[in-house]
Short mmCIF file of C-alpha atoms in Angstrom, two decimals:
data_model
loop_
_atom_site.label_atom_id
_atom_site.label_comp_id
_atom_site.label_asym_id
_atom_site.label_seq_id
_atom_site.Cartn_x
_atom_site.Cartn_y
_atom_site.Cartn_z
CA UNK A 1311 -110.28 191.33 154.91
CA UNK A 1312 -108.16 189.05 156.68
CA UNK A 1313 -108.25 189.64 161.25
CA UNK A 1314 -105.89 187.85 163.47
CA UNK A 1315 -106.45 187.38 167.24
CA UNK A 1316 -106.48 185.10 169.71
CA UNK A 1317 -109.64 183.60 171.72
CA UNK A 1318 -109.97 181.57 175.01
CA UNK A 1319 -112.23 178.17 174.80
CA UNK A 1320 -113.12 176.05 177.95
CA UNK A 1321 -109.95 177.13 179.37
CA UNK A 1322 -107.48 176.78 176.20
CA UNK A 1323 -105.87 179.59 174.40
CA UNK A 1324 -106.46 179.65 170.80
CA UNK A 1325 -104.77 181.53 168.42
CA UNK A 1326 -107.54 182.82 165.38
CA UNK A 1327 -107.43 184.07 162.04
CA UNK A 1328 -110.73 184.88 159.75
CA UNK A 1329 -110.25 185.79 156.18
CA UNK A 1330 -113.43 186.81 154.60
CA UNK A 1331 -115.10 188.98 151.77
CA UNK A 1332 -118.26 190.31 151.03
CA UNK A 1333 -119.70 191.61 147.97
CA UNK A 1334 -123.42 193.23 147.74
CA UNK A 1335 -125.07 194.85 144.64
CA UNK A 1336 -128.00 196.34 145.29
CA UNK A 1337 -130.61 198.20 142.80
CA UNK A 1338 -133.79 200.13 144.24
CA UNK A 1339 -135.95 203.57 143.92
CA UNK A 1340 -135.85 206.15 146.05
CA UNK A 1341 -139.23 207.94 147.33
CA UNK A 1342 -138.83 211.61 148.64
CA UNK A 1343 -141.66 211.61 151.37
CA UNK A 1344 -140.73 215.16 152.89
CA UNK A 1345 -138.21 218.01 151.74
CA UNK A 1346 -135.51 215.46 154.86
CA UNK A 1347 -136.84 212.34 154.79
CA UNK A 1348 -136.99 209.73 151.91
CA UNK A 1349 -137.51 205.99 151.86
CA UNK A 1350 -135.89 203.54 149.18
CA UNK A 1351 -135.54 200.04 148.93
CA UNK A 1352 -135.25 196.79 146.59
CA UNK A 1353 -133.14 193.92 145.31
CA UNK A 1354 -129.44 192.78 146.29
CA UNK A 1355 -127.40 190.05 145.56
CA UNK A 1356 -125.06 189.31 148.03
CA UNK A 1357 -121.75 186.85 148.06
CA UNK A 1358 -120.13 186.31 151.33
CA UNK A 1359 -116.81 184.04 151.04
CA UNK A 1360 -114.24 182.74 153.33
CA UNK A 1361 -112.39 181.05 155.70
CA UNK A 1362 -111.41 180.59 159.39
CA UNK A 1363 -108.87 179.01 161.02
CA UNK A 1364 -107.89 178.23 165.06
CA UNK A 1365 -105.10 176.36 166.34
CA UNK A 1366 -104.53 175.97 170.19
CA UNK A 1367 -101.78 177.35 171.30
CA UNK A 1368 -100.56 174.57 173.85
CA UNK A 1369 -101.14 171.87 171.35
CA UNK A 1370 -99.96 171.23 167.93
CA UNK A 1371 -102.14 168.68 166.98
CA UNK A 1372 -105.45 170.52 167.66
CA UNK A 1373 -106.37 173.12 164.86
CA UNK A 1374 -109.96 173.98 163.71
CA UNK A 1375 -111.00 175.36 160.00
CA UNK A 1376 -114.34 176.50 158.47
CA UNK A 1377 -115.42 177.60 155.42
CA UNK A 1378 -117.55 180.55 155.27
CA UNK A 1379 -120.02 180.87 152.53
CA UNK A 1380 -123.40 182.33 151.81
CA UNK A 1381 -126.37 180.56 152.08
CA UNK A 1382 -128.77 183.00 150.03
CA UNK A 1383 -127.36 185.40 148.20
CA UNK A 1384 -130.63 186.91 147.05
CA UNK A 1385 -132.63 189.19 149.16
CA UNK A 1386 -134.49 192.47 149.43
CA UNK A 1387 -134.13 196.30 151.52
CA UNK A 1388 -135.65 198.72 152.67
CA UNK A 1389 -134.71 202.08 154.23
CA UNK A 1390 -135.07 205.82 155.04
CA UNK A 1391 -132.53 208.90 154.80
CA UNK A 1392 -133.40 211.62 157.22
CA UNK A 1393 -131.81 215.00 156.70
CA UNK A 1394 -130.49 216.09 160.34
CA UNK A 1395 -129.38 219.77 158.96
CA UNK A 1396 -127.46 220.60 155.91
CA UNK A 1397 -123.94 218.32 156.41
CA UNK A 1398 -125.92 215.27 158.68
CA UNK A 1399 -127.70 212.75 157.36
CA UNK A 1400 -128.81 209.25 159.66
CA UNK A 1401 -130.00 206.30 157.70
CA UNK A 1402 -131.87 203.09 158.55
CA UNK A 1403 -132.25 200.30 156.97
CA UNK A 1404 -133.28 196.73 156.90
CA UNK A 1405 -131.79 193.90 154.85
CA UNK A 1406 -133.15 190.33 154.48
CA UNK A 1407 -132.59 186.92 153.20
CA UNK A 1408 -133.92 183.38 154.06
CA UNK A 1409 -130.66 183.10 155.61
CA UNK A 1410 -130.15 186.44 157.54
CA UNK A 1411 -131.95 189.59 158.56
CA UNK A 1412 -129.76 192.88 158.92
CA UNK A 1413 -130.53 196.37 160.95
CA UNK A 1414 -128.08 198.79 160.08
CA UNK A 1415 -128.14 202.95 161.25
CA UNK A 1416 -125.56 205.18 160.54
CA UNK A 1417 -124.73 208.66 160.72
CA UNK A 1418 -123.18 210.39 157.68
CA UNK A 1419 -121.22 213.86 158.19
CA UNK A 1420 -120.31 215.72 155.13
CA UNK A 1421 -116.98 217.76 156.40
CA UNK A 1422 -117.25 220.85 153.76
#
């Protein structure tokens, strides 16, 4: 996905643009521990690839670029569904790499 905005550093406007993608597979069992709540986890691979770019907007000489890449792409997860009522689910979960560790909760709402 590609985001364009603009930034101000020590003072200087800087106009910024990230393009980046990321690509997980993950594979895992799932353990129902109640009739709502289950726990799952296992292995992902994960590739994160991309670049960013700044250029200050009062000067055309000064421009910044990075390349953004992973550096693991193999890692492990772990997590729990818990059935809210019939159309709400919330899940946690927890992903890690030697390069990262990742909390994530999120509400799902199934609009019948």
């Amino acid at each position: 996905s590609e985001m364009k905005s603009e930034a101000k550093i020590a003072g200087n406007k800087w106009r910024t643009e990230t393009d980046m993608v990321e690509i997980q597979f993950a594979v895992g069992p799932e353990y129902k521990v109640k009739e709502n709540i289950s726990l799952y986890g296992g292995a992902f691979f994960n590739i994160v690839d991309g670049d960013f770019y700044a250029k200050r907007k009062n000067s055309s000489a000064t421009t910044i670029s990075y390349d953004i890449e992973s550096e693991s792409v193999f890692g492990g997860f772990i997590g729990s569904t818990i059935a809210i009522n019939e159309n709400t689910d919330m899940n946690i979960e927890w992903q890690h790499t030697s390069a990262m560790n990742l909390i994530g909760l999120n509400l799902v709402l199934a609009l019948n």
